[in-house]
Short mmCIF file of C-alpha atoms in Angstrom, two decimals:
data_model
loop_
_atom_site.label_atom_id
_atom_site.label_comp_id
_atom_site.label_asym_id
_atom_site.label_seq_id
_atom_site.Cartn_x
_atom_site.Cartn_y
_atom_site.Cartn_z
CA MET A 239 -7.94 -13.99 0.82
CA SER A 240 -5.79 -11.52 2.73
CA LYS A 241 -2.87 -10.10 0.74
CA VAL A 242 0.33 -8.21 1.54
CA ILE A 243 0.08 -4.86 -0.22
CA LEU A 244 2.57 -2.01 -0.63
CA ILE A 245 1.22 1.39 -1.64
CA THR A 246 3.40 4.42 -2.38
CA GLY A 247 2.09 7.97 -2.23
CA ALA A 248 -0.32 6.93 0.51
CA SER A 249 -0.19 10.00 2.75
CA SER A 250 -3.13 11.65 0.97
CA GLY A 251 -5.55 11.45 -1.93
CA ILE A 252 -6.40 8.26 -3.76
CA GLY A 253 -3.57 6.30 -2.13
CA LYS A 254 -4.66 7.00 1.42
CA ASP A 255 -8.34 6.54 0.67
CA ALA A 256 -7.79 3.16 -0.97
CA ALA A 257 -5.45 2.08 1.83
CA ILE A 258 -8.22 2.69 4.37
CA GLN A 259 -10.60 0.48 2.42
CA LEU A 260 -8.05 -2.31 1.89
CA ILE A 261 -7.24 -2.37 5.62
CA LYS A 262 -10.96 -2.67 6.35
CA GLU A 263 -11.14 -5.59 3.92
CA GLY A 264 -8.55 -7.45 5.99
CA HIS A 265 -5.41 -7.03 3.91
CA LYS A 266 -1.98 -6.30 5.40
CA VAL A 267 -1.30 -2.87 3.98
CA TYR A 268 2.08 -1.15 4.03
CA THR A 269 1.80 2.52 3.13
CA ALA A 270 4.88 4.44 2.05
CA ALA A 271 5.32 8.19 1.70
CA ARG A 272 7.69 11.00 2.61
CA ARG A 273 5.18 12.46 5.08
CA ILE A 274 4.82 9.61 7.55
CA GLU A 275 3.07 11.92 10.01
CA LYS A 276 0.16 12.11 7.57
CA MET A 277 -0.47 8.37 7.94
CA LYS A 278 -1.18 8.09 11.68
CA GLU A 279 -4.81 7.32 10.92
CA LEU A 280 -3.74 4.33 8.85
CA GLN A 281 -1.57 3.02 11.68
CA GLU A 282 -4.44 3.35 14.14
CA MET A 283 -6.60 1.30 11.80
CA GLY A 284 -4.03 -1.50 11.58
CA GLY A 285 -1.95 -0.40 8.64
CA PHE A 286 1.84 -0.15 8.54
CA PRO A 287 3.07 3.32 7.54
CA MET A 288 6.68 3.55 6.37
CA GLN A 289 8.70 6.63 5.53
CA MET A 290 10.04 6.53 2.00
CA ASP A 291 11.11 8.97 -0.67
CA VAL A 292 10.54 7.00 -3.85
CA ALA A 293 13.40 8.90 -5.53
CA LYS A 294 15.94 7.66 -2.94
CA ASN A 295 17.29 4.18 -3.59
CA GLU A 296 18.23 3.60 0.04
CA ASP A 297 14.68 4.35 1.19
CA VAL A 298 13.19 2.06 -1.43
CA LYS A 299 15.54 -0.81 -0.56
CA ASN A 300 14.91 -0.46 3.18
CA VAL A 301 11.14 -0.57 2.76
CA VAL A 302 11.18 -3.65 0.53
CA ASP A 303 13.69 -5.44 2.76
CA GLN A 304 11.62 -4.78 5.90
CA ILE A 305 8.41 -6.07 4.34
CA LEU A 306 10.08 -9.20 3.02
CA GLN A 307 11.71 -9.88 6.38
CA LYS A 308 8.32 -9.69 8.10
CA ASP A 309 6.09 -11.35 5.52
CA GLY A 310 8.32 -13.01 2.96
CA LYS A 311 6.29 -11.65 0.06
CA ILE A 312 4.56 -8.69 -1.52
CA ASP A 313 1.38 -9.74 -3.32
CA VAL A 314 0.40 -6.33 -4.65
CA LEU A 315 2.58 -3.32 -5.44
CA TRP A 316 0.75 -0.11 -6.20
CA ASN A 317 3.16 2.50 -7.59
CA ASN A 318 1.07 5.55 -6.82
CA ALA A 319 3.60 8.21 -5.77
CA GLY A 320 3.94 11.17 -8.10
CA TYR A 321 3.29 14.85 -8.64
CA GLY A 322 2.61 17.26 -11.46
CA LEU A 323 5.28 19.72 -12.60
CA TYR A 324 3.63 22.42 -14.68
CA GLY A 325 5.12 25.43 -16.41
CA SER A 326 6.32 26.33 -19.88
CA VAL A 327 8.94 24.23 -21.65
CA GLU A 328 10.92 27.44 -22.12
CA ASN A 329 11.09 28.23 -18.41
CA ILE A 330 11.15 24.93 -16.52
CA SER A 331 14.75 24.05 -15.67
CA ILE A 332 16.16 20.76 -16.85
CA ALA A 333 17.06 20.03 -13.22
CA ALA A 334 13.40 20.34 -12.24
CA ALA A 335 12.38 18.21 -15.22
CA LYS A 336 14.84 15.49 -14.20
CA LYS A 337 13.38 15.48 -10.69
CA GLN A 338 9.92 14.99 -12.19
CA PHE A 339 11.19 11.91 -14.02
CA GLU A 340 13.04 10.66 -10.92
CA VAL A 341 9.80 10.54 -8.95
CA ASN A 342 7.16 9.72 -11.56
CA LEU A 343 9.11 7.19 -13.63
CA PHE A 344 12.48 6.12 -12.28
CA GLY A 345 11.30 5.83 -8.67
CA LEU A 346 8.45 3.65 -9.88
CA ALA A 347 10.84 1.55 -11.96
CA ASN A 348 13.35 1.14 -9.13
CA LEU A 349 10.74 -0.11 -6.69
CA THR A 350 9.33 -2.44 -9.33
CA GLN A 351 12.78 -3.92 -9.97
CA LYS A 352 13.24 -4.64 -6.28
CA VAL A 353 9.88 -6.39 -5.91
CA LEU A 354 9.85 -8.36 -9.18
CA PRO A 355 12.30 -11.15 -8.24
CA TYR A 356 10.07 -12.21 -5.35
CA MET A 357 6.86 -12.08 -7.40
CA ARG A 358 8.60 -14.02 -10.18
CA LYS A 359 9.75 -16.77 -7.81
CA ALA A 360 6.26 -16.97 -6.32
CA LYS A 361 4.76 -16.99 -9.84
CA SER A 362 2.15 -14.60 -8.55
CA GLY A 363 1.63 -10.89 -8.05
CA THR A 364 -0.04 -7.73 -9.22
CA ILE A 365 1.69 -4.43 -10.05
CA ILE A 366 -0.50 -1.36 -10.40
CA ASN A 367 1.08 1.73 -11.94
CA THR A 368 -0.71 5.04 -11.58
CA SER A 369 -0.58 6.91 -14.86
CA SER A 370 -3.28 9.45 -15.68
CA MET A 371 -5.64 10.37 -18.45
CA GLY A 372 -2.65 12.66 -19.07
CA GLY A 373 -0.72 9.58 -20.14
CA LYS A 374 -2.87 9.47 -23.26
CA MET A 375 -3.40 13.18 -23.93
CA TYR A 376 -1.82 16.57 -23.21
CA THR A 377 -2.49 20.06 -21.88
CA PRO A 378 -0.64 23.37 -22.17
CA LEU A 379 2.17 23.93 -19.66
CA GLY A 380 2.24 20.24 -18.74
CA ALA A 381 4.98 18.97 -21.04
CA TRP A 382 7.19 17.35 -18.41
CA TYR A 383 4.31 15.87 -16.41
CA HIS A 384 2.69 14.39 -19.51
CA ALA A 385 6.06 13.10 -20.69
CA THR A 386 6.45 11.08 -17.47
CA LYS A 387 2.94 9.66 -17.69
CA HIS A 388 3.31 8.73 -21.35
CA ALA A 389 6.51 6.97 -20.28
CA VAL A 390 4.71 5.10 -17.50
CA GLU A 391 2.23 3.82 -20.08
CA GLY A 392 4.94 2.45 -22.35
CA PHE A 393 6.96 1.07 -19.43
CA SER A 394 3.90 -0.76 -18.11
CA ASP A 395 2.97 -2.27 -21.46
CA CYS A 396 6.46 -3.72 -21.92
CA LEU A 397 6.53 -4.95 -18.33
CA ARG A 398 3.19 -6.70 -18.85
CA LEU A 399 4.56 -8.68 -21.79
CA GLU A 400 7.74 -9.63 -19.94
CA THR A 401 6.06 -10.82 -16.76
CA LYS A 402 2.98 -12.59 -18.11
CA GLN A 403 4.98 -15.84 -18.23
CA PHE A 404 5.40 -15.60 -14.44
CA ASN A 405 1.69 -15.03 -13.75
CA ILE A 406 2.28 -11.40 -12.75
CA ASN A 407 -0.47 -8.92 -13.56
CA VAL A 408 0.51 -5.41 -14.66
CA VAL A 409 -2.29 -2.87 -14.48
CA VAL A 410 -2.31 0.77 -15.55
CA LEU A 411 -4.56 3.14 -13.61
CA GLU A 412 -5.62 6.25 -15.54
CA PRO A 413 -7.46 8.65 -13.21
CA GLY A 414 -9.20 11.75 -14.48
CA ALA A 415 -9.90 14.78 -12.31
CA ILE A 416 -10.23 13.51 -8.73
CA ALA A 417 -11.05 15.73 -5.75
CA THR A 418 -7.65 15.52 -4.03
CA GLU A 419 -4.80 17.92 -3.26
CA PHE A 420 -3.19 17.14 -6.63
CA GLY A 421 -4.61 20.31 -8.16
CA ASP A 422 -3.41 22.46 -5.26
CA VAL A 423 0.12 21.03 -5.48
CA LEU A 424 0.16 21.71 -9.21
CA THR A 425 -1.24 25.23 -9.56
CA GLN A 426 0.85 27.48 -7.32
CA PRO A 427 4.24 26.20 -8.53
CA MET A 428 2.98 26.58 -12.10
CA LEU A 429 2.01 30.19 -11.44
CA ASP A 430 5.40 30.78 -9.83
CA ASN A 431 7.21 29.18 -12.78
CA CYS A 432 5.39 31.42 -15.24
CA LYS A 433 5.40 34.65 -13.25
CA ASN A 434 6.67 37.66 -15.21
CA THR A 435 7.08 35.58 -18.37
CA ALA A 436 5.25 35.52 -21.68
CA TYR A 437 3.32 32.49 -20.41
CA GLU A 438 1.83 34.11 -17.29
CA PRO A 439 -1.60 34.84 -18.86
CA MET A 440 -1.89 31.23 -20.02
CA ALA A 441 -0.83 29.97 -16.59
CA LYS A 442 -3.61 31.92 -14.91
CA LEU A 443 -6.18 30.41 -17.27
CA VAL A 444 -4.84 26.91 -16.76
CA ALA A 445 -4.86 27.40 -12.96
CA LYS A 446 -8.51 28.38 -13.05
CA THR A 447 -9.37 25.33 -15.15
CA VAL A 448 -7.46 23.03 -12.81
CA ASN A 449 -9.11 24.48 -9.71
CA ASP A 450 -12.55 24.17 -11.28
CA SER A 451 -11.88 20.56 -12.25
CA TYR A 452 -10.19 19.17 -9.14
CA HIS A 453 -12.12 20.76 -6.33
CA LYS A 454 -15.42 19.44 -5.04
CA PRO A 455 -18.12 19.23 -6.27
CA ASN A 456 -16.50 19.17 -9.72
CA GLY A 457 -13.79 16.61 -9.03
CA ALA A 458 -14.80 12.99 -8.62
CA SER A 459 -14.67 11.42 -5.15
CA PRO A 460 -11.65 9.14 -4.56
CA ARG A 461 -13.84 6.64 -2.72
CA SER A 462 -16.53 6.37 -5.35
CA VAL A 463 -14.13 6.22 -8.27
CA ILE A 464 -10.60 4.98 -7.58
CA THR A 465 -10.90 3.12 -4.26
CA ASN A 466 -13.54 0.75 -5.60
CA ILE A 467 -11.38 0.04 -8.64
CA ILE A 468 -8.28 -0.71 -6.56
CA SER A 469 -10.29 -3.05 -4.34
CA LYS A 470 -11.56 -4.82 -7.46
CA ILE A 471 -8.04 -5.17 -8.91
CA VAL A 472 -6.70 -6.61 -5.65
CA ARG A 473 -9.48 -9.22 -5.55
CA SER A 474 -9.18 -10.19 -9.19
CA LYS A 475 -7.09 -13.10 -10.43
CA LYS A 476 -7.03 -11.58 -13.90
CA PRO A 477 -7.64 -7.81 -13.76
CA LYS A 478 -7.96 -5.71 -16.87
CA THR A 479 -4.77 -4.16 -18.22
CA ARG A 480 -6.19 -0.63 -17.83
CA TYR A 481 -8.76 1.13 -15.67
CA ARG A 482 -9.80 4.65 -16.63
CA ALA A 483 -12.07 6.60 -14.28
CA GLY A 484 -12.74 10.07 -12.93
CA LYS A 485 -14.03 13.30 -14.39
CA TRP A 486 -13.19 13.72 -18.09
CA ALA A 487 -11.00 10.60 -18.24
CA LYS A 488 -13.01 8.53 -20.68
CA PRO A 489 -14.33 11.29 -22.98
CA MET A 490 -11.03 13.17 -23.18
CA VAL A 491 -9.04 10.07 -24.06
CA TRP A 492 -11.68 9.07 -26.61
CA MET A 493 -11.43 12.49 -28.24
CA ARG A 494 -7.65 12.29 -28.28
CA LEU A 495 -7.73 8.93 -30.02
CA TYR A 496 -10.35 9.72 -32.64
CA LEU A 497 -10.51 13.46 -33.36
CA GLY A 498 -6.97 14.05 -34.60
CA ASP A 499 -4.38 16.53 -33.37
CA ARG A 500 -5.80 19.79 -34.72
CA ILE A 501 -9.33 19.29 -33.48
CA PHE A 502 -8.12 18.01 -30.10
CA ASP A 503 -5.85 21.06 -29.78
CA LYS A 504 -8.93 23.26 -30.17
CA VAL A 505 -10.88 21.24 -27.60
CA ILE A 506 -8.11 21.62 -25.04
CA MET A 507 -7.52 25.30 -25.65
CA ASN A 508 -11.25 26.00 -25.39
CA GLU A 509 -11.03 24.72 -21.84
CA VAL A 510 -8.46 27.33 -20.84
CA LYS A 511 -10.11 30.45 -22.24
#
């Protein structure tokens, strides 16, 4: 059955790749991102790109209103927009940290609030929130990013309990290292944030680890890992509450849960030597 789907953060990476597949499967796919010029391919395929900054309430409201005017419903909302702010706690400004939360958490929450009344009245819908394996673990210099993803996890769990009575599915997606531009967007600002500080040597080591993990052939393919999962969630009447996939996702979260803080600290720091 064809569904009306809204995907944020769809101008690149896992969002764009999954959007391509969902369009091919016959769904009506609205793709939202700041860089609308990056979604021409999706429009040519039959998708509906829309310009939206998830941190701007006016943009969010306009997108939801337009979709509802055209289709009267949104069957699937995939909150996928986000980025990684890396740098030391000592040096990252609170203003920058607030922006990280505005995009990764509050933007997600705002869009969810605007879509929920219509899913609730329809007694049907699926909300997918992109967290990360970083929502269950941590790495050096990633305090603010991990804080947002831990928050997304808790937000999603509470939302799932609240909306179950209305037959709304809430799913948490926890990708590991995927071969996308995420690593590139993360590393240079991190190096800039730590330049000429006591954390510069650590930043260089973390950057090397990130580059090794996220670039092909080391990073997992979006198509083989995440796209197939998203397609499965969209088709399912009762999807799982969590899907964890991608390089390191399952073993790293397992180690975090069962090894204890001190041993896990050593595991993580061994990766950035």
